Short mmCIF file of C-alpha atoms in Angstrom, two decimals:
data_model
loop_
_atom_site.label_atom_id
_atom_site.label_comp_id
_atom_site.label_asym_id
_atom_site.label_seq_id
_atom_site.Cartn_x
_atom_site.Cartn_y
_atom_site.Cartn_z
CA MET C 372 -39.13 -84.77 -142.82
CA LEU C 373 -38.91 -81.38 -144.45
CA VAL C 374 -40.21 -78.71 -142.07
CA LEU C 375 -41.15 -75.26 -143.37
CA THR C 376 -42.41 -72.24 -141.47
CA ARG C 377 -45.37 -70.39 -143.03
CA LYS C 378 -47.54 -67.47 -141.95
CA LYS C 379 -51.25 -67.11 -142.49
CA GLY C 380 -51.95 -66.69 -146.21
CA GLU C 381 -48.60 -68.13 -147.30
CA LYS C 382 -48.34 -71.17 -149.49
CA ILE C 383 -46.26 -74.22 -150.25
CA ILE C 384 -45.98 -75.58 -153.77
CA ILE C 385 -45.52 -79.32 -154.13
CA ASP C 386 -44.44 -80.81 -157.43
CA ASP C 387 -45.53 -77.96 -159.72
CA ASN C 388 -49.24 -78.43 -159.36
CA ILE C 389 -50.19 -78.88 -155.70
CA GLU C 390 -50.71 -75.71 -153.68
CA LEU C 391 -51.04 -75.78 -149.93
CA THR C 392 -52.28 -72.56 -148.31
CA VAL C 393 -52.36 -71.71 -144.61
CA VAL C 394 -55.86 -70.24 -144.51
CA GLU C 395 -56.25 -69.65 -140.81
CA ILE C 396 -54.40 -70.23 -137.56
CA GLU C 397 -56.38 -70.30 -134.36
CA GLY C 398 -54.95 -71.63 -131.12
CA ASN C 399 -53.75 -75.16 -131.85
CA LYS C 400 -55.74 -75.44 -135.08
CA VAL C 401 -54.53 -74.73 -138.59
CA LYS C 402 -56.91 -74.47 -141.49
CA LEU C 403 -55.27 -75.57 -144.73
CA GLY C 404 -56.43 -75.00 -148.27
CA ILE C 405 -55.37 -77.57 -150.85
CA ASP C 406 -55.40 -76.91 -154.55
CA ALA C 407 -54.47 -80.00 -156.51
CA PRO C 408 -55.26 -81.70 -159.80
CA LYS C 409 -58.37 -83.83 -159.51
CA SER C 410 -56.31 -86.99 -159.83
CA ILE C 411 -54.78 -86.26 -156.42
CA GLU C 412 -56.71 -87.69 -153.50
CA VAL C 413 -56.63 -85.83 -150.22
CA HIS C 414 -57.74 -87.31 -146.90
CA ARG C 415 -57.46 -86.45 -143.23
CA GLU C 416 -54.83 -88.85 -141.97
CA GLU C 417 -56.96 -90.47 -139.26
CA VAL C 418 -59.73 -91.20 -141.75
CA TYR C 419 -57.35 -92.87 -144.18
CA ARG C 420 -55.61 -94.86 -141.43
CA ARG C 421 -58.96 -96.06 -140.11
CA ILE C 422 -59.77 -97.53 -143.54
CA GLU C 423 -56.31 -99.14 -143.78
CA GLU C 424 -56.86 -100.74 -140.38
CA GLU C 425 -60.35 -101.90 -141.23
CA ASN C 426 -59.08 -103.47 -144.47
CA LYS C 427 -56.41 -105.36 -142.53
CA GLU C 428 -59.00 -106.57 -140.06
CA ALA C 429 -61.34 -107.51 -142.91
CA ALA C 430 -58.55 -109.47 -144.61
CA SER C 431 -58.18 -111.62 -141.52
CA SER C 432 -61.84 -112.63 -141.59
CA LYS C 433 -61.47 -116.38 -141.71
CA ASP C 434 -63.31 -119.58 -140.94
CA LEU C 435 -66.00 -118.78 -143.47
CA SER C 436 -67.40 -122.28 -143.65
CA ARG C 437 -70.66 -121.22 -141.96
CA LEU C 438 -70.91 -117.92 -143.76
CA GLY C 439 -72.50 -119.50 -146.80
CA ASN C 440 -75.46 -120.57 -144.69
CA LEU C 441 -76.32 -117.13 -143.40
CA VAL C 442 -79.05 -114.93 -144.76
CA ILE C 443 -79.03 -111.20 -144.19
CA LYS C 444 -81.88 -109.25 -142.73
CA LYS C 445 -82.08 -106.02 -144.63
CA GLU C 446 -82.70 -102.81 -142.73
CA GLU C 447 -83.94 -99.53 -144.07
CA LYS C 448 -81.17 -97.01 -143.76
CA ASP C 449 -82.84 -94.20 -141.86
CA SER C 450 -81.56 -90.79 -142.73
CA LYS C 451 -80.47 -89.20 -139.49
CA MET Y 1475 -56.85 -119.04 -168.79
CA GLN Y 1476 -54.62 -119.30 -165.77
CA GLU Y 1477 -54.63 -121.19 -162.52
CA ILE Y 1478 -54.51 -119.30 -159.26
CA GLU Y 1479 -54.36 -120.36 -155.66
CA THR Y 1480 -57.20 -118.97 -153.54
CA ARG Y 1481 -57.78 -118.76 -149.80
CA GLU Y 1482 -61.31 -120.14 -149.76
CA PHE Y 1483 -61.56 -122.36 -152.82
CA GLY Y 1484 -58.10 -123.86 -153.28
CA GLN Y 1485 -56.73 -123.86 -156.81
CA ILE Y 1486 -59.10 -122.53 -159.45
CA GLU Y 1487 -58.95 -121.62 -163.10
CA ILE Y 1488 -59.71 -118.05 -164.13
CA LYS Y 1489 -59.96 -116.25 -167.44
CA ASP Y 1490 -57.88 -113.13 -168.04
CA ASP Y 1491 -61.18 -111.26 -168.38
CA ASP Y 1492 -62.11 -112.20 -164.83
CA ILE Y 1493 -59.28 -110.12 -163.42
CA ILE Y 1494 -60.12 -106.67 -162.10
CA GLU Y 1495 -57.28 -104.21 -161.97
CA PHE Y 1496 -56.79 -101.93 -158.98
CA PRO Y 1497 -54.11 -99.54 -160.26
CA LYS Y 1498 -53.58 -98.10 -156.78
CA GLY Y 1499 -54.17 -101.24 -154.77
CA LEU Y 1500 -56.29 -100.82 -151.65
CA PRO Y 1501 -55.60 -98.74 -148.53
CA GLY Y 1502 -53.31 -100.96 -146.45
CA PHE Y 1503 -52.56 -103.16 -149.48
CA PRO Y 1504 -51.00 -100.81 -152.03
CA GLU Y 1505 -49.24 -103.62 -153.90
CA GLU Y 1506 -52.33 -105.72 -154.51
CA ASP Y 1507 -53.50 -104.61 -157.91
CA GLU Y 1508 -55.34 -107.62 -159.28
CA PHE Y 1509 -58.42 -109.29 -157.84
CA VAL Y 1510 -61.11 -111.70 -158.97
CA LEU Y 1511 -64.68 -111.89 -157.65
CA LEU Y 1512 -65.82 -115.34 -156.61
CA PRO Y 1513 -69.35 -115.90 -155.28
CA LEU Y 1514 -69.23 -117.80 -151.98
CA ASN Y 1515 -71.96 -120.11 -153.24
CA ASP Y 1516 -75.17 -119.98 -155.29
CA GLN Y 1517 -77.41 -118.87 -152.43
CA SER Y 1518 -75.11 -116.62 -150.47
CA PRO Y 1519 -75.11 -112.85 -150.92
CA PHE Y 1520 -71.40 -112.85 -150.10
CA ILE Y 1521 -68.76 -112.57 -152.79
CA ILE Y 1522 -65.10 -113.30 -152.15
CA MET Y 1523 -62.72 -110.71 -153.57
CA GLN Y 1524 -59.56 -112.76 -153.99
CA SER Y 1525 -56.12 -111.36 -154.73
CA VAL Y 1526 -54.70 -112.91 -157.90
CA ASN Y 1527 -51.11 -112.67 -156.75
CA GLU Y 1528 -51.42 -113.29 -153.01
CA PRO Y 1529 -53.31 -116.53 -152.28
CA GLY Y 1530 -53.74 -115.69 -148.60
CA LEU Y 1531 -55.41 -112.34 -149.28
CA ALA Y 1532 -59.16 -112.36 -149.76
CA PHE Y 1533 -61.99 -110.08 -148.68
CA VAL Y 1534 -65.57 -110.98 -147.99
CA THR Y 1535 -67.76 -108.51 -149.86
CA VAL Y 1536 -71.45 -107.92 -150.39
CA GLU Y 1537 -73.55 -105.77 -152.68
CA PRO Y 1538 -74.99 -102.73 -150.87
CA SER Y 1539 -78.54 -103.40 -152.04
CA THR Y 1540 -78.60 -106.76 -150.27
CA ILE Y 1541 -77.98 -105.21 -146.86
CA LEU Y 1542 -79.60 -101.79 -146.91
CA ASP Y 1543 -81.69 -99.40 -148.95
CA GLY Y 1544 -80.79 -95.87 -149.86
CA TYR Y 1545 -77.02 -96.28 -149.88
CA ASP Y 1546 -75.72 -93.72 -152.31
CA PHE Y 1547 -72.82 -91.34 -152.75
CA GLU Y 1548 -71.32 -89.09 -155.34
CA LEU Y 1549 -68.25 -90.23 -157.23
CA ALA Y 1550 -65.42 -87.72 -157.21
CA ASP Y 1551 -64.05 -86.65 -160.58
CA SER Y 1552 -60.76 -88.30 -159.67
CA THR Y 1553 -62.52 -91.64 -159.26
CA GLN Y 1554 -64.49 -91.29 -162.48
CA ASP Y 1555 -61.27 -90.47 -164.32
CA MET Y 1556 -59.29 -93.28 -162.80
CA LEU Y 1557 -62.00 -95.84 -163.46
CA GLN Y 1558 -62.63 -94.40 -166.95
CA LEU Y 1559 -66.31 -94.19 -166.10
CA GLU Y 1560 -68.57 -92.66 -168.68
CA SER Y 1561 -71.99 -93.96 -167.71
CA HIS Y 1562 -73.51 -94.92 -164.38
CA GLU Y 1563 -74.47 -98.19 -165.99
CA ASP Y 1564 -70.82 -99.20 -165.91
CA VAL Y 1565 -70.59 -98.74 -162.16
CA GLY Y 1566 -70.52 -101.66 -159.75
CA VAL Y 1567 -70.20 -101.32 -155.99
CA LEU Y 1568 -69.21 -103.83 -153.32
CA LEU Y 1569 -68.79 -103.36 -149.59
CA ILE Y 1570 -66.09 -105.12 -147.59
CA ALA Y 1571 -67.20 -107.14 -144.59
CA THR Y 1572 -65.21 -107.82 -141.44
CA ILE Y 1573 -65.98 -111.05 -139.64
CA LYS Y 1574 -64.66 -111.54 -136.14
CA GLY Y 1575 -64.07 -114.90 -134.50
CA ASP Y 1576 -67.76 -115.62 -134.18
CA ILE Y 1577 -69.31 -115.92 -137.60
CA ASP Y 1578 -72.38 -113.98 -136.48
CA ASP Y 1579 -70.24 -110.97 -135.66
CA ILE Y 1580 -70.23 -109.32 -139.07
CA THR Y 1581 -69.76 -105.65 -139.83
CA VAL Y 1582 -69.68 -104.03 -143.24
CA ASN Y 1583 -67.60 -101.00 -144.16
CA LEU Y 1584 -70.00 -98.40 -145.55
CA ALA Y 1585 -67.35 -95.69 -145.33
CA ALA Y 1586 -65.09 -97.17 -147.99
CA PRO Y 1587 -66.98 -98.89 -150.82
CA VAL Y 1588 -65.14 -100.65 -153.62
CA VAL Y 1589 -66.23 -99.10 -156.90
CA PHE Y 1590 -65.81 -100.86 -160.25
CA ASN Y 1591 -66.00 -100.08 -163.90
CA ILE Y 1592 -67.61 -103.35 -164.85
CA ASN Y 1593 -66.77 -103.07 -168.55
CA GLU Y 1594 -63.17 -101.95 -168.22
CA ARG Y 1595 -62.54 -104.29 -165.27
CA LEU Y 1596 -61.10 -101.50 -163.13
CA GLY Y 1597 -61.58 -101.04 -159.41
CA ARG Y 1598 -60.78 -98.73 -156.60
CA GLN Y 1599 -61.74 -98.45 -152.95
CA ILE Y 1600 -62.89 -94.93 -152.23
CA ILE Y 1601 -63.23 -93.13 -148.90
CA LEU Y 1602 -66.49 -91.28 -148.39
CA ASP Y 1603 -65.88 -89.42 -145.11
CA ASP Y 1604 -69.67 -89.20 -144.53
CA GLU Y 1605 -70.84 -89.54 -140.93
CA ASN Y 1606 -73.95 -91.45 -142.04
CA TYR Y 1607 -71.77 -94.24 -143.39
CA PRO Y 1608 -69.78 -95.91 -140.61
CA VAL Y 1609 -66.72 -98.11 -141.03
CA LYS Y 1610 -68.48 -100.77 -138.96
CA TYR Y 1611 -72.13 -101.20 -139.90
CA ARG Y 1612 -73.42 -104.25 -138.07
CA LEU Y 1613 -75.26 -106.95 -139.96
CA GLU Y 1614 -77.76 -109.17 -138.30
CA PRO Y 1615 -77.41 -112.39 -140.18
CA GLU Y 1616 -79.69 -115.35 -139.53
CA PRO Y 1617 -79.05 -118.98 -140.26
CA ALA Y 1618 -80.82 -120.05 -143.43
CA GLU Y 1619 -83.97 -122.09 -142.82
CA GLU Y 1620 -83.67 -125.80 -142.27
CA GLY Y 1621 -83.25 -127.72 -145.45
CA VAL Y 1622 -81.65 -124.87 -147.32
CA SER Y 1623 -77.97 -125.48 -147.75
#
């Protein structure tokens, strides 16, 4: 892995058109600003990994023989 | 026409037009870029999203409106571009279900809907990152009434 040291306000350029800015450093937290073309998707790692995991779990949903006989009770989605 | 091997229905025949392209695959399955949608049966709200190239890979999906009201989200520009969406009438949405050992233990992933351009046959699973939409939204399915198969 490439490791670079940056100060607050400094940037990293990735591949001509992605700009990563260190916006703020506070204790063990770093606030990053990301400027990228709209075709680039940016996610917090744990959020993305959670979806990967859920997809893998979903893909191992098996024994669906009884699934066809189930009806779904619909619930109003209450806005919290 | 081509024949494909499916997980739930054995060998079936599909038309080229049935194939939906996922140019980026799905999170966790980046190589899987072609799927077909196969209704589980006439009565069931569930639709099987079967990989064209990997017979063992299939997802159980369901349309949001069949399980809850008021499910909506904004599509990022990147998604609209990638799916070549020009009108909301072209948009289709399915949610992926996870079924654990017991068939009554069903959750649906509201956090990462699969969005389609129905006309262009393009799809992509997007990540909403909205605390109102959990990864595991529990369904409370009931057996269909006696006599209904």
